[in-house]
Amino acid sequence: MKTRFWKSLLATTLLLTGIGIAQAADPIKIGSFLIVTGPASFLGDPELKTLQMVVEDLNAKGGVNGRKLELIHYDTGGNAKDAVSFVKRLIKKDNVDLLIGGTSSGDTLAVIPDVEKEGIPFISLAAAVEITEPTKKWVFKVAPTDRMAVARVLEDLRKRSLTKVALITGDGGFDKSGREQVLKLAPQHGITLVADESYGNKDTDMTAQLTKIRGTNAQAIFNFGFGQAPAIVTKNIKQLGITLPLYHSHGVASRTFIELAGEAAEGARLPAAALVVAEQLPDSDPHKPVLLAYKKQYEAKHGPVSTFGGHGYDSLMIARAALERAGGPDKAKVRDEIEKTQGFIGTAGIFNLSAQDHMGLGSDAFKLVEIRNGAWKIIE
Amino acid sequence: MLEQFFQFLVTGVTVGSLYALVGLGFALIYNASDVVNFAQGEFVMLGAMTAIALLGVGLPLPVAAIAATLAAILVGLLLERFAIEPAQGASVVTTIIITIGAAIFLRGVALLLWGKDFHSLPSFSGDAPIHLGGATVLPQSLWVLGVTMLLVGLVRAFLDRTLLGKALLACSFNRAAAQLVGINVRVMLRLAYGLSAGLGAIAGILIAPITFSSYEAGVMLGLKGFSAAIIGGIGNPMGAVAGGLLLGVLEALGAGLISSGYKDAIAFLFVLMVLFFKPTGLFGHQLVERV
């Protein structure tokens, strides 16, 4: 805050004394608003670290079209109201050329009206389907939607002829959105839900709900949730002597889950981003080198990678390519070029955007993995 | 159906014993000082997290557990000495606010020390479920139950049978009178904080293998423990134990028989009903205000 004040004071002084800075050396300004503190900070923290790392890296390599990139960042703390005012400030006061951010779907959806009104390219890092459906002129996103994760699980259930499924979900936004997708997609895959239980994400015991599930004729259990709760569900299932196949969401594709659930997690299946299982991909997969390169770069500086940081990488690389093709930060041109992104290999998958599809990821974004001997194994 | 009911009961009693231990801590400090210590949940978290950290550096589980309990007791004593004692003579509300501040401080320290991740402790005696009729019980649940019963028994004996315990109780009835008959109220206060911290820490260590722990795990447990103390009649140690068990069973039955979504609502509704119809708690002694 202080340095910002001094910087603006300096800038004002420079302007007043008529010194000014040459136009050509002006950096391209990228505005970001992420959730770096608070409960969702595990999403926004790696995103910010990645954005800073990639900007530094690109600048060291000479920037974009000979101009340096400048990242202007605000922390929303997960408060959608703050996100809106920060976006207004980024557009009107900081005069940024492009927006990247909106860690949560809530933050993203809240700022869309302003983004559309002001006409500035915006790449969101959040997952909700509603962000790009229906398509909005200035809004793009790089995170795969939960619908794709749900579809991946339902396909596998169908393949194994497990058509009677018990659903158990948490009470967070992620969980609820996932639950809606399951309810919507299950009939299309010929799957009947025989139970629909929920738990609080801070609950410490889910045996009551699972006992109810044990009393149904379910052939498999699908737990859509994240954080520590799914690990407790997994342990409770074991504790109750339930031996049904267990599926989780991509929300638990982290080392922490395996550490917490321990042996009880063996055999559980879940859709995971390719980044998590990068080493296991065949060498012929064009996706592999991108993933390994990002992973190596990030881990050298900050410790274990997360798919969320990967979204930061994807958004910035798409933006860079669009800026290069547009020949400068002209907002309308950059928007058009982002929309024309074809065959870009990012950490989340291969992006092919179009006027109808502002995300551009195919169903290959998620790999179905099984937990075996405390590690993920790709199942195809 | 009966089988399911029995399973709910097992779950409820396990979770309930935990609430009971936390509630007992609330009651002890309330007795000694009329203050609701909102850092009680943080003692639970500290116990669990310290044990996990000590285990991580290679100490055997029993040693780590005992050391973590001692560490939490030390934190409890330090809290009393450096946050509560300097505010002696301040109103009860001020002191309660100090404990809220202490809770936030402890949470912050834990966040800096151990990060935001959840951590787990291995079960004391394996993860193989034990079948009891139609229900299954984890060996860890038996540990929770056993140790809780033992601790409650010890606290009870301490309060009823020892001079020190009686002195502590005397403080709760009338602090001025206690001081007049030669009880060192300040020492009693330290004793209450140390004891509560120790009880909280043990609860945390017992439950960590089942529910995991993180820097903010104490918030919800503290709230539930507080509810337990309220249901039992705050200031009545054995009432808090009964309140905890009742709360746990109610939650489990609510989740199992009605709806899992309303689990917490059912528990807190019960607390409200108790406050409504019997404000002194189910086992609280009637307050008589002399005019």
XYZ file of C-alpha atoms in Angstrom:
671
model
C 0.000 0.000 0.000
C 2.751 2.371 1.040
C 4.896 1.767 -1.990
C 1.841 2.201 -4.199
C 1.305 5.569 -2.614
C 4.905 6.606 -3.204
C 4.783 5.266 -6.727
C 1.676 7.256 -7.559
C 3.179 10.317 -5.892
C 6.284 9.872 -8.003
C 4.218 9.418 -11.127
C 2.241 12.571 -10.376
C 5.429 14.520 -9.756
C 6.886 13.273 -13.002
C 3.765 14.253 -14.875
C 3.641 17.684 -13.261
C 7.270 18.421 -14.012
C 6.618 17.320 -17.553
C 9.226 14.594 -17.615
C 6.928 11.739 -18.549
C 7.957 8.322 -19.731
C 8.278 7.437 -23.377
C 5.148 5.752 -24.726
C 6.939 2.839 -26.405
C 8.511 1.606 -23.160
C 5.155 1.416 -21.409
C 4.545 -2.064 -20.069
C 1.472 -4.040 -21.030
C -0.646 -4.062 -17.896
C -2.307 -7.251 -16.771
C -4.821 -6.830 -13.973
C -5.502 -9.738 -11.656
C -7.874 -10.242 -8.727
C -7.439 -13.504 -6.873
C -8.308 -15.073 -3.525
C -4.902 -15.180 -1.890
C -6.081 -15.106 1.722
C -8.980 -16.781 3.505
C -10.462 -20.245 3.169
C -10.082 -20.418 -0.626
C -6.476 -19.260 -0.548
C -5.254 -22.715 -1.481
C -6.724 -21.955 -4.913
C -5.580 -18.362 -5.337
C -2.171 -18.649 -3.736
C -0.643 -20.967 -6.369
C -2.445 -18.949 -9.067
C -0.767 -15.714 -7.994
C 2.617 -17.400 -7.565
C 2.312 -18.813 -11.069
C 1.260 -15.500 -12.624
C 4.200 -13.730 -10.965
C 6.594 -16.482 -11.998
C 5.461 -16.533 -15.631
C 5.426 -12.726 -15.941
C 8.970 -12.595 -14.562
C 10.004 -15.341 -16.921
C 8.459 -13.696 -20.005
C 9.997 -10.338 -19.103
C 13.418 -11.944 -18.738
C 12.956 -13.254 -22.259
C 12.215 -9.780 -23.590
C 8.509 -9.435 -22.885
C 5.741 -9.486 -25.470
C 6.356 -7.666 -28.752
C 9.303 -5.997 -27.089
C 7.183 -4.622 -24.272
C 7.430 -5.785 -20.693
C 4.426 -7.172 -18.851
C 3.311 -5.625 -15.600
C 1.099 -7.526 -13.195
C -1.212 -5.439 -11.033
C -2.798 -7.591 -8.379
C -5.524 -7.307 -5.746
C -6.557 -9.894 -3.168
C -10.343 -10.264 -2.914
C -10.230 -12.637 0.064
C -13.153 -14.452 -1.532
C -15.493 -11.486 -1.151
C -17.421 -10.995 -4.397
C -18.187 -7.367 -3.522
C -14.492 -6.631 -3.189
C -13.870 -8.417 -6.475
C -16.285 -6.036 -8.211
C -14.693 -2.897 -6.766
C -11.182 -4.147 -7.514
C -12.146 -4.860 -11.122
C -13.581 -1.362 -11.438
C -10.352 0.036 -10.056
C -8.236 -2.121 -12.373
C -10.169 -0.931 -15.412
C -10.648 2.734 -14.563
C -7.692 3.711 -12.390
C -4.959 1.255 -13.235
C -5.940 1.213 -16.936
C -5.057 -2.436 -17.384
C -5.164 -3.975 -20.861
C -6.402 -7.393 -19.846
C -7.928 -9.138 -16.827
C -6.966 -12.516 -15.408
C -8.525 -13.735 -12.203
C -11.703 -14.563 -10.397
C -10.369 -17.521 -8.415
C -13.849 -18.617 -7.399
C -16.938 -18.861 -9.556
C -18.609 -16.398 -7.194
C -15.936 -13.734 -7.755
C -15.977 -14.333 -11.496
C -19.737 -14.204 -11.985
C -19.952 -11.032 -9.896
C -17.571 -9.055 -12.111
C -18.926 -10.174 -15.496
C -21.449 -7.291 -15.849
C -18.677 -4.694 -15.418
C -16.306 -6.533 -17.725
C -18.957 -6.696 -20.434
C -19.911 -3.051 -20.001
C -16.336 -1.779 -20.135
C -15.280 -4.144 -22.910
C -12.025 -5.640 -21.671
C -10.726 -9.166 -22.353
C -11.133 -11.289 -19.213
C -9.805 -14.800 -18.671
C -11.382 -16.431 -15.613
C -9.678 -19.138 -13.570
C -12.913 -20.473 -12.062
C -14.814 -23.590 -13.067
C -18.583 -22.952 -13.136
C -20.406 -23.794 -16.341
C -22.315 -20.488 -16.219
C -19.162 -18.436 -16.819
C -19.004 -19.252 -20.514
C -22.477 -20.678 -21.062
C -24.092 -18.748 -22.623
C -21.049 -17.249 -24.307
C -20.239 -13.686 -23.291
C -18.322 -11.433 -25.643
C -15.374 -10.548 -23.376
C -15.288 -13.500 -20.993
C -13.138 -16.618 -21.369
C -12.136 -19.373 -18.992
C -9.384 -21.966 -18.715
C -10.526 -24.299 -15.924
C -12.432 -27.417 -16.972
C -16.022 -27.470 -15.706
C -17.247 -29.836 -13.031
C -19.698 -31.243 -15.565
C -16.750 -32.797 -17.404
C -15.493 -34.399 -14.194
C -18.939 -35.771 -13.380
C -19.341 -37.144 -16.900
C -15.996 -38.929 -16.601
C -17.124 -40.726 -13.438
C -20.560 -41.608 -14.822
C -18.984 -43.064 -17.970
C -16.790 -45.326 -15.886
C -19.717 -46.438 -13.703
C -21.640 -47.284 -16.846
C -18.691 -49.221 -18.228
C -18.545 -51.306 -15.056
C -22.369 -51.788 -15.137
C -22.725 -50.129 -11.750
C -26.072 -48.484 -12.390
C -27.383 -48.019 -8.848
C -25.325 -45.315 -7.239
C -25.464 -43.621 -3.835
C -24.492 -39.968 -3.944
C -22.990 -38.154 -0.955
C -21.893 -34.525 -1.146
C -20.667 -31.711 1.064
C -22.420 -28.397 1.676
C -19.940 -26.055 -0.072
C -20.450 -24.294 -3.409
C -18.177 -26.746 -5.193
C -20.055 -29.712 -3.741
C -23.501 -28.340 -4.504
C -22.648 -27.469 -8.078
C -21.225 -30.978 -8.536
C -24.336 -32.521 -7.026
C -26.555 -30.632 -9.478
C -24.481 -31.901 -12.380
C -24.730 -35.477 -11.102
C -28.506 -35.210 -10.723
C -28.748 -33.800 -14.240
C -26.362 -36.167 -16.024
C -27.085 -39.453 -14.245
C -30.276 -40.290 -16.199
C -28.480 -39.606 -19.499
C -25.912 -42.241 -18.571
C -28.575 -44.718 -17.474
C -27.661 -44.411 -13.828
C -30.169 -44.398 -10.967
C -29.341 -42.539 -7.789
C -30.583 -44.600 -4.852
C -29.391 -42.163 -2.177
C -28.623 -38.449 -2.062
C -26.955 -37.652 1.250
C -25.060 -34.588 2.374
C -22.687 -33.557 5.139
C -21.176 -30.333 6.432
C -17.670 -29.707 5.155
C -16.420 -29.275 8.716
C -18.146 -32.378 10.039
C -15.943 -34.911 11.691
C -18.055 -38.003 11.273
C -20.228 -39.181 8.371
C -21.088 -42.668 9.582
C -24.735 -41.750 10.099
C -25.188 -40.835 6.425
C -23.163 -43.850 5.301
C -25.162 -46.185 7.508
C -28.221 -45.020 5.601
C -26.428 -45.721 2.328
C -25.460 -49.160 3.627
C -29.176 -49.843 3.988
C -29.862 -49.192 0.282
C -29.193 -51.439 -2.698
C -26.451 -49.190 -4.061
C -23.737 -50.761 -6.190
C -21.288 -47.887 -5.855
C -20.790 -44.685 -3.863
C -19.998 -41.326 -5.455
C -18.659 -38.680 -3.067
C -18.472 -35.221 -4.620
C -16.567 -32.961 -2.267
C -13.226 -31.517 -1.360
C -11.025 -30.712 1.612
C -10.676 -33.175 4.471
C -14.323 -34.297 4.500
C -13.994 -36.835 1.626
C -11.064 -38.397 3.492
C -13.312 -38.853 6.521
C -16.033 -40.311 4.273
C -13.466 -42.739 2.871
C -12.345 -43.811 6.338
C -15.925 -44.105 7.605
C -16.841 -46.342 4.665
C -14.051 -48.701 5.632
C -15.067 -48.486 9.263
C -18.641 -49.511 8.460
C -17.370 -52.493 6.525
C -18.849 -51.207 3.235
C -17.036 -52.742 0.289
C -18.774 -50.928 -2.601
C -16.586 -49.263 -5.253
C -15.973 -45.651 -4.249
C -15.698 -42.664 -6.594
C -14.541 -39.167 -5.688
C -14.483 -35.848 -7.513
C -11.431 -34.038 -8.891
C -11.587 -31.986 -5.689
C -9.486 -34.567 -3.860
C -6.778 -35.064 -6.479
C -4.085 -34.006 -4.031
C -1.406 -35.763 -2.006
C -3.066 -34.592 1.181
C -6.118 -36.735 0.482
C -4.079 -39.922 0.147
C -2.109 -39.070 3.273
C -5.249 -38.404 5.302
C -7.360 -41.316 4.129
C -4.403 -43.717 4.179
C -5.163 -47.319 3.384
C -8.894 -46.708 3.228
C -8.333 -44.790 -0.028
C -6.998 -47.849 -1.860
C -9.106 -48.680 -4.896
C -10.995 -45.374 -4.883
C -11.374 -43.803 -8.332
C -11.514 -40.165 -9.313
C -11.159 -37.860 -12.288
C -7.854 -35.978 -12.056
C -6.253 -33.239 -14.080
C -3.400 -34.476 -16.252
C -0.973 -32.325 -14.256
C -1.387 -34.617 -11.268
C -0.320 -37.699 -13.211
C 2.023 -36.031 -15.702
C 4.825 -38.566 -15.229
C 2.513 -41.452 -16.110
C 1.407 -40.105 -19.493
C 2.899 -41.892 -22.504
C 5.892 -40.055 -24.023
C 3.953 -39.703 -27.282
C 1.372 -37.482 -25.541
C 1.980 -33.880 -26.701
C 0.598 -32.764 -23.357
C 3.401 -34.331 -21.350
C 6.351 -31.955 -22.005
C 4.196 -28.881 -21.240
C 3.069 -30.362 -17.945
C 6.509 -31.477 -16.875
C 8.070 -28.129 -17.796
C 5.525 -26.161 -15.760
C 5.794 -28.584 -12.883
C 9.585 -28.361 -12.818
C 9.577 -24.579 -12.995
C 6.957 -24.181 -10.258
C 8.328 -26.801 -7.913
C 11.839 -25.381 -8.128
C 10.456 -22.241 -6.508
C 7.339 -22.988 -4.505
C 6.908 -26.673 -3.663
C 4.276 -29.120 -4.971
C 2.220 -27.932 -7.979
C -1.539 -27.689 -7.957
C -3.890 -27.705 -10.918
C -5.044 -24.224 -9.870
C -1.615 -22.773 -10.448
C -1.790 -24.506 -13.815
C -4.889 -22.445 -14.667
C -2.828 -19.322 -14.022
C -0.186 -20.580 -16.438
C -2.738 -21.449 -19.128
C -4.487 -18.077 -18.899
C -1.287 -16.081 -19.151
C 0.116 -18.119 -22.038
C -3.143 -17.792 -23.997
C -3.102 -14.055 -23.307
C 0.528 -13.737 -24.376
C -0.065 -15.522 -27.681
C -3.128 -13.357 -28.337
C -1.209 -10.169 -27.516
C 1.562 -11.204 -29.881
C -0.827 -11.964 -32.709
C -2.750 -8.749 -32.104
C 0.493 -6.793 -32.249
C -0.282 -4.882 -29.094
C -2.756 -4.482 -26.285
C -5.672 -3.202 -28.377
C -8.597 -4.595 -26.390
C -10.881 -5.552 -29.260
C -8.072 -7.150 -31.262
C -6.794 -9.089 -28.267
C -10.306 -10.358 -27.590
C -10.639 -11.558 -31.167
C -7.267 -13.266 -31.003
C -8.063 -15.053 -27.724
C -11.203 -16.373 -29.373
C -9.087 -17.681 -32.254
C -6.803 -19.718 -29.968
C -6.336 -23.103 -31.633
C -4.320 -26.135 -30.567
C -2.769 -24.406 -27.585
C -1.419 -27.049 -25.249
C -1.871 -25.871 -21.678
C -1.717 -27.668 -18.359
C -5.475 -28.370 -18.353
C -5.516 -29.869 -21.856
C -5.599 -28.749 -25.459
C -7.491 -25.510 -25.995
C -9.490 -24.962 -29.195
C -11.586 -21.857 -28.709
C -14.277 -20.545 -31.027
C -17.010 -17.942 -31.089
C -19.352 -20.526 -29.550
C -16.916 -22.005 -27.041
C -14.999 -19.639 -24.786
C -13.321 -22.441 -22.849
C -12.243 -24.779 -25.635
C -11.290 -27.824 -23.590
C -12.268 -31.302 -24.726
C -13.368 -34.174 -22.493
C -9.732 -35.324 -22.339
C -9.064 -32.679 -19.699
C -9.673 -35.237 -16.961
C -7.962 -38.596 -16.631
C -9.699 -41.284 -14.607
C -7.301 -42.516 -11.951
C -7.395 -45.183 -9.273
C -5.511 -44.984 -6.001
C -3.145 -47.916 -5.824
C -0.403 -48.352 -3.233
C -0.802 -44.754 -2.168
C -0.400 -43.320 -5.675
C -2.597 -42.486 -8.667
C -2.737 -44.913 -11.542
C -4.337 -43.876 -14.837
C -7.220 -46.176 -15.847
C -8.279 -46.119 -19.457
C -33.550 -50.680 11.322
C -32.503 -51.534 14.875
C -29.066 -52.236 13.537
C -28.915 -48.789 11.944
C -30.150 -47.197 15.130
C -27.403 -48.902 17.081
C -24.819 -47.639 14.600
C -26.093 -44.082 15.002
C -25.841 -44.494 18.748
C -22.238 -45.694 18.542
C -21.356 -42.726 16.346
C -23.159 -40.331 18.647
C -21.477 -41.564 21.786
C -18.008 -41.376 20.202
C -18.471 -37.819 18.952
C -20.321 -36.964 22.153
C -17.453 -38.029 24.423
C -15.285 -35.560 22.582
C -17.763 -32.747 23.104
C -17.898 -33.858 26.723
C -14.143 -33.417 27.207
C -14.186 -29.986 25.590
C -17.286 -29.041 27.575
C -15.585 -30.169 30.785
C -12.757 -27.727 30.046
C -15.271 -24.907 29.618
C -16.947 -25.796 32.892
C -13.708 -25.891 34.890
C -12.593 -22.413 33.827
C -16.096 -21.033 34.217
C -16.161 -22.411 37.741
C -12.927 -20.774 38.712
C -13.504 -17.401 37.116
C -17.036 -17.000 35.680
C -15.347 -16.660 32.294
C -16.216 -18.627 29.177
C -12.847 -19.429 27.673
C -13.277 -19.268 23.931
C -9.744 -20.519 23.385
C -10.828 -23.946 24.657
C -11.207 -25.306 21.121
C -7.721 -24.075 20.321
C -6.295 -26.261 23.102
C -7.877 -29.226 21.320
C -6.237 -28.168 18.069
C -2.882 -27.488 19.756
C -2.824 -30.927 21.353
C -3.510 -32.678 18.071
C -1.196 -30.558 15.935
C 1.704 -30.703 18.406
C 1.381 -34.476 18.679
C 1.384 -34.771 14.880
C 4.423 -32.514 14.604
C 6.332 -34.408 17.295
C 5.465 -37.704 15.660
C 6.770 -36.210 12.431
C 10.202 -35.593 13.932
C 10.413 -39.226 14.939
C 9.143 -39.454 18.522
C 7.127 -42.582 19.347
C 3.353 -42.003 19.585
C 2.950 -42.291 23.399
C 5.848 -39.892 24.011
C 4.520 -37.460 21.392
C 1.045 -37.598 22.944
C 2.297 -36.916 26.475
C 4.671 -34.175 25.324
C 1.886 -32.532 23.308
C -0.423 -32.578 26.330
C 2.286 -30.996 28.476
C 2.926 -28.401 25.779
C -0.767 -27.498 25.676
C -0.856 -27.244 29.488
C 2.111 -24.885 29.285
C 0.297 -22.772 26.694
C -2.763 -22.751 28.950
C -0.677 -21.544 31.895
C 1.074 -18.913 29.786
C -2.279 -17.725 28.498
C -3.534 -17.361 32.052
C -0.350 -15.652 33.272
C 0.153 -13.197 30.419
C -3.340 -12.545 29.072
C -5.870 -13.238 31.822
C -3.967 -12.276 34.979
C -2.901 -8.802 33.846
C -6.586 -8.077 33.256
C -7.502 -9.008 36.796
C -10.382 -6.941 38.017
C -11.657 -6.382 34.502
C -15.251 -7.311 33.826
C -16.173 -10.836 32.783
C -17.061 -9.630 29.298
C -13.619 -8.068 28.868
C -11.979 -11.303 29.925
C -14.131 -13.285 27.492
C -13.042 -10.948 24.723
C -9.432 -11.544 25.749
C -9.975 -15.292 25.344
C -11.437 -14.723 21.874
C -8.331 -12.729 21.015
C -6.154 -15.488 22.412
C -8.017 -18.026 20.280
C -7.375 -16.016 17.115
C -3.734 -15.595 18.127
C -3.247 -19.318 18.741
C -4.913 -20.138 15.427
C -2.573 -17.702 13.678
C 0.496 -19.225 15.301
C -0.664 -22.708 14.300
C -1.211 -21.480 10.742
C 2.329 -20.121 10.578
C 3.822 -23.242 12.139
C 1.920 -25.945 10.308
C 0.294 -24.335 7.286
C -3.290 -24.705 6.134
C -3.206 -28.414 5.356
C -5.043 -31.066 7.268
C -2.858 -33.538 9.123
C -3.580 -36.969 10.473
C -2.345 -39.065 13.372
C -2.133 -42.859 13.020
C -4.737 -44.813 15.006
C -3.479 -46.049 18.370
C -4.345 -49.659 17.694
C -5.047 -50.240 14.031
C -7.926 -49.458 11.695
C -9.675 -52.841 11.575
C -13.324 -52.251 12.550
C -14.734 -54.291 15.419
C -18.195 -55.792 14.837
C -20.649 -55.348 17.670
C -23.936 -56.954 16.727
C -24.960 -55.157 13.552
C -22.796 -52.124 14.174
C -19.133 -51.559 13.610
C -16.819 -49.653 15.903
C -13.309 -48.404 15.276
C -10.733 -49.350 17.908
C -9.966 -45.632 18.089
C -13.562 -44.943 19.161
C -13.043 -47.305 22.073
C -9.925 -45.344 22.985
C -11.947 -42.135 22.892
C -14.655 -43.633 25.092
C -12.259 -45.301 27.519
C -9.978 -42.330 28.036
C -12.939 -39.953 28.332
C -14.516 -42.108 31.059
C -11.190 -42.314 32.867
C -10.593 -38.563 32.688
C -14.120 -37.701 33.746
C -13.734 -40.088 36.692
C -10.420 -38.517 37.654
C -11.738 -34.961 37.410
C -14.752 -35.935 39.466
C -12.595 -37.567 42.137
C -10.294 -34.556 42.095
C -13.133 -32.109 42.651
C -14.920 -34.202 45.288
C -12.141 -35.864 47.186
C -9.066 -33.656 47.215
C -8.552 -30.455 49.137
C -7.259 -28.755 46.001
C -10.335 -29.774 44.040
C -12.644 -28.600 46.783
C -10.774 -25.315 46.873
C -11.372 -24.979 43.131
C -15.077 -25.623 43.629
C -15.156 -23.170 46.496
C -13.896 -20.469 44.131
C -16.848 -21.149 41.896
C -19.385 -20.731 44.659
C -18.044 -17.560 46.146
C -14.702 -16.177 45.210
C -14.511 -13.557 47.932
C -15.398 -16.071 50.625
C -12.892 -18.536 49.206
C -10.205 -15.916 49.414
C -11.204 -15.097 52.985
C -10.773 -18.698 54.115
C -7.269 -18.672 52.709
C -7.638 -20.125 49.232
C -5.225 -18.610 46.770
C -7.650 -17.724 44.012
C -4.869 -16.846 41.587
C -3.326 -20.291 41.903
C -6.767 -21.849 41.453
C -7.229 -19.900 38.254
C -3.917 -21.159 36.902
C -4.880 -24.666 37.916
C -8.172 -24.362 36.034
C -6.488 -23.116 32.862
C -3.773 -25.774 33.011
C -6.319 -28.536 33.609
C -8.643 -27.337 30.848
C -5.781 -27.058 28.384
C -4.630 -30.563 29.258
C -8.141 -32.018 28.871
C -8.586 -30.212 25.564
C -5.237 -31.427 24.270
C -6.001 -35.033 25.184
C -9.346 -34.763 23.406
C -7.542 -33.427 20.333
C -4.983 -36.219 20.326
C -7.648 -38.903 20.781
C -9.779 -37.670 17.922
C -7.032 -36.732 15.434
C -6.802 -40.245 13.949
C -10.559 -40.189 13.205
C -11.274 -36.610 12.181
C -7.808 -35.191 11.308
C -6.718 -31.797 12.463
C -5.806 -28.425 11.016
C -5.072 -24.973 12.369
C -8.781 -24.138 12.482
C -10.116 -27.487 13.693
C -10.673 -25.971 17.133
C -13.379 -23.552 16.044
C -16.213 -26.031 15.509
C -15.132 -28.313 18.364
C -14.977 -25.328 20.684
C -18.479 -24.310 19.663
C -19.852 -27.805 20.216
C -18.055 -28.135 23.547
C -19.526 -24.798 24.595
C -22.986 -26.036 23.606
C -22.378 -29.151 25.679
C -21.495 -27.005 28.682
C -24.632 -24.886 28.150
C -26.912 -27.898 27.853
C -25.492 -29.376 31.032
C -25.739 -26.082 32.877
C -22.547 -24.106 32.562
C -20.356 -24.474 35.610
C -21.484 -28.023 36.316
C -18.607 -30.285 35.182
C -20.603 -33.501 35.133
C -23.502 -31.685 33.480
C -21.128 -30.700 30.668
C -20.179 -34.346 30.210
C -23.819 -35.400 30.020
C -24.549 -32.453 27.715
C -21.740 -33.494 25.381
C -22.949 -37.073 25.125
C -26.520 -35.904 24.579
C -25.436 -33.484 21.862
C -23.397 -36.145 20.060
C -26.220 -38.691 20.108
C -28.757 -36.089 18.984
C -26.554 -35.089 16.073
C -26.043 -38.655 14.944
C -29.726 -39.532 15.244
C -30.667 -36.298 13.494
C -28.326 -37.005 10.612
C -29.348 -40.633 10.357
C -33.075 -40.562 10.906
C -34.106 -37.104 9.704
C -31.687 -35.434 7.326
C -27.956 -35.022 7.280
C -28.369 -31.456 6.075
C -30.103 -30.471 9.303
C -27.652 -32.209 11.609
C -26.118 -29.065 13.101
C -29.459 -27.278 13.020
C -31.004 -30.020 15.153
C -28.153 -29.841 17.660
C -28.284 -26.061 17.961
C -32.084 -26.032 18.042
C -31.825 -28.301 21.048
C -29.420 -25.850 22.708
C -31.916 -23.041 22.070
C -34.762 -25.091 23.517
C -32.745 -25.796 26.644
C -31.952 -22.097 27.021
C -35.602 -21.300 26.470
C -37.198 -23.699 28.880
C -34.427 -24.275 31.376
C -31.962 -21.387 31.086
C -29.698 -22.800 33.785
C -29.170 -25.952 31.756
C -30.520 -29.439 32.294
C -28.329 -30.075 35.320
C -27.535 -26.535 36.412
C -28.339 -25.334 39.879
C -30.939 -22.616 40.122
C -29.454 -19.157 40.323
C -30.715 -17.108 43.221
C -30.124 -13.405 42.979
C -30.204 -11.722 46.325
C -31.561 -8.213 46.221
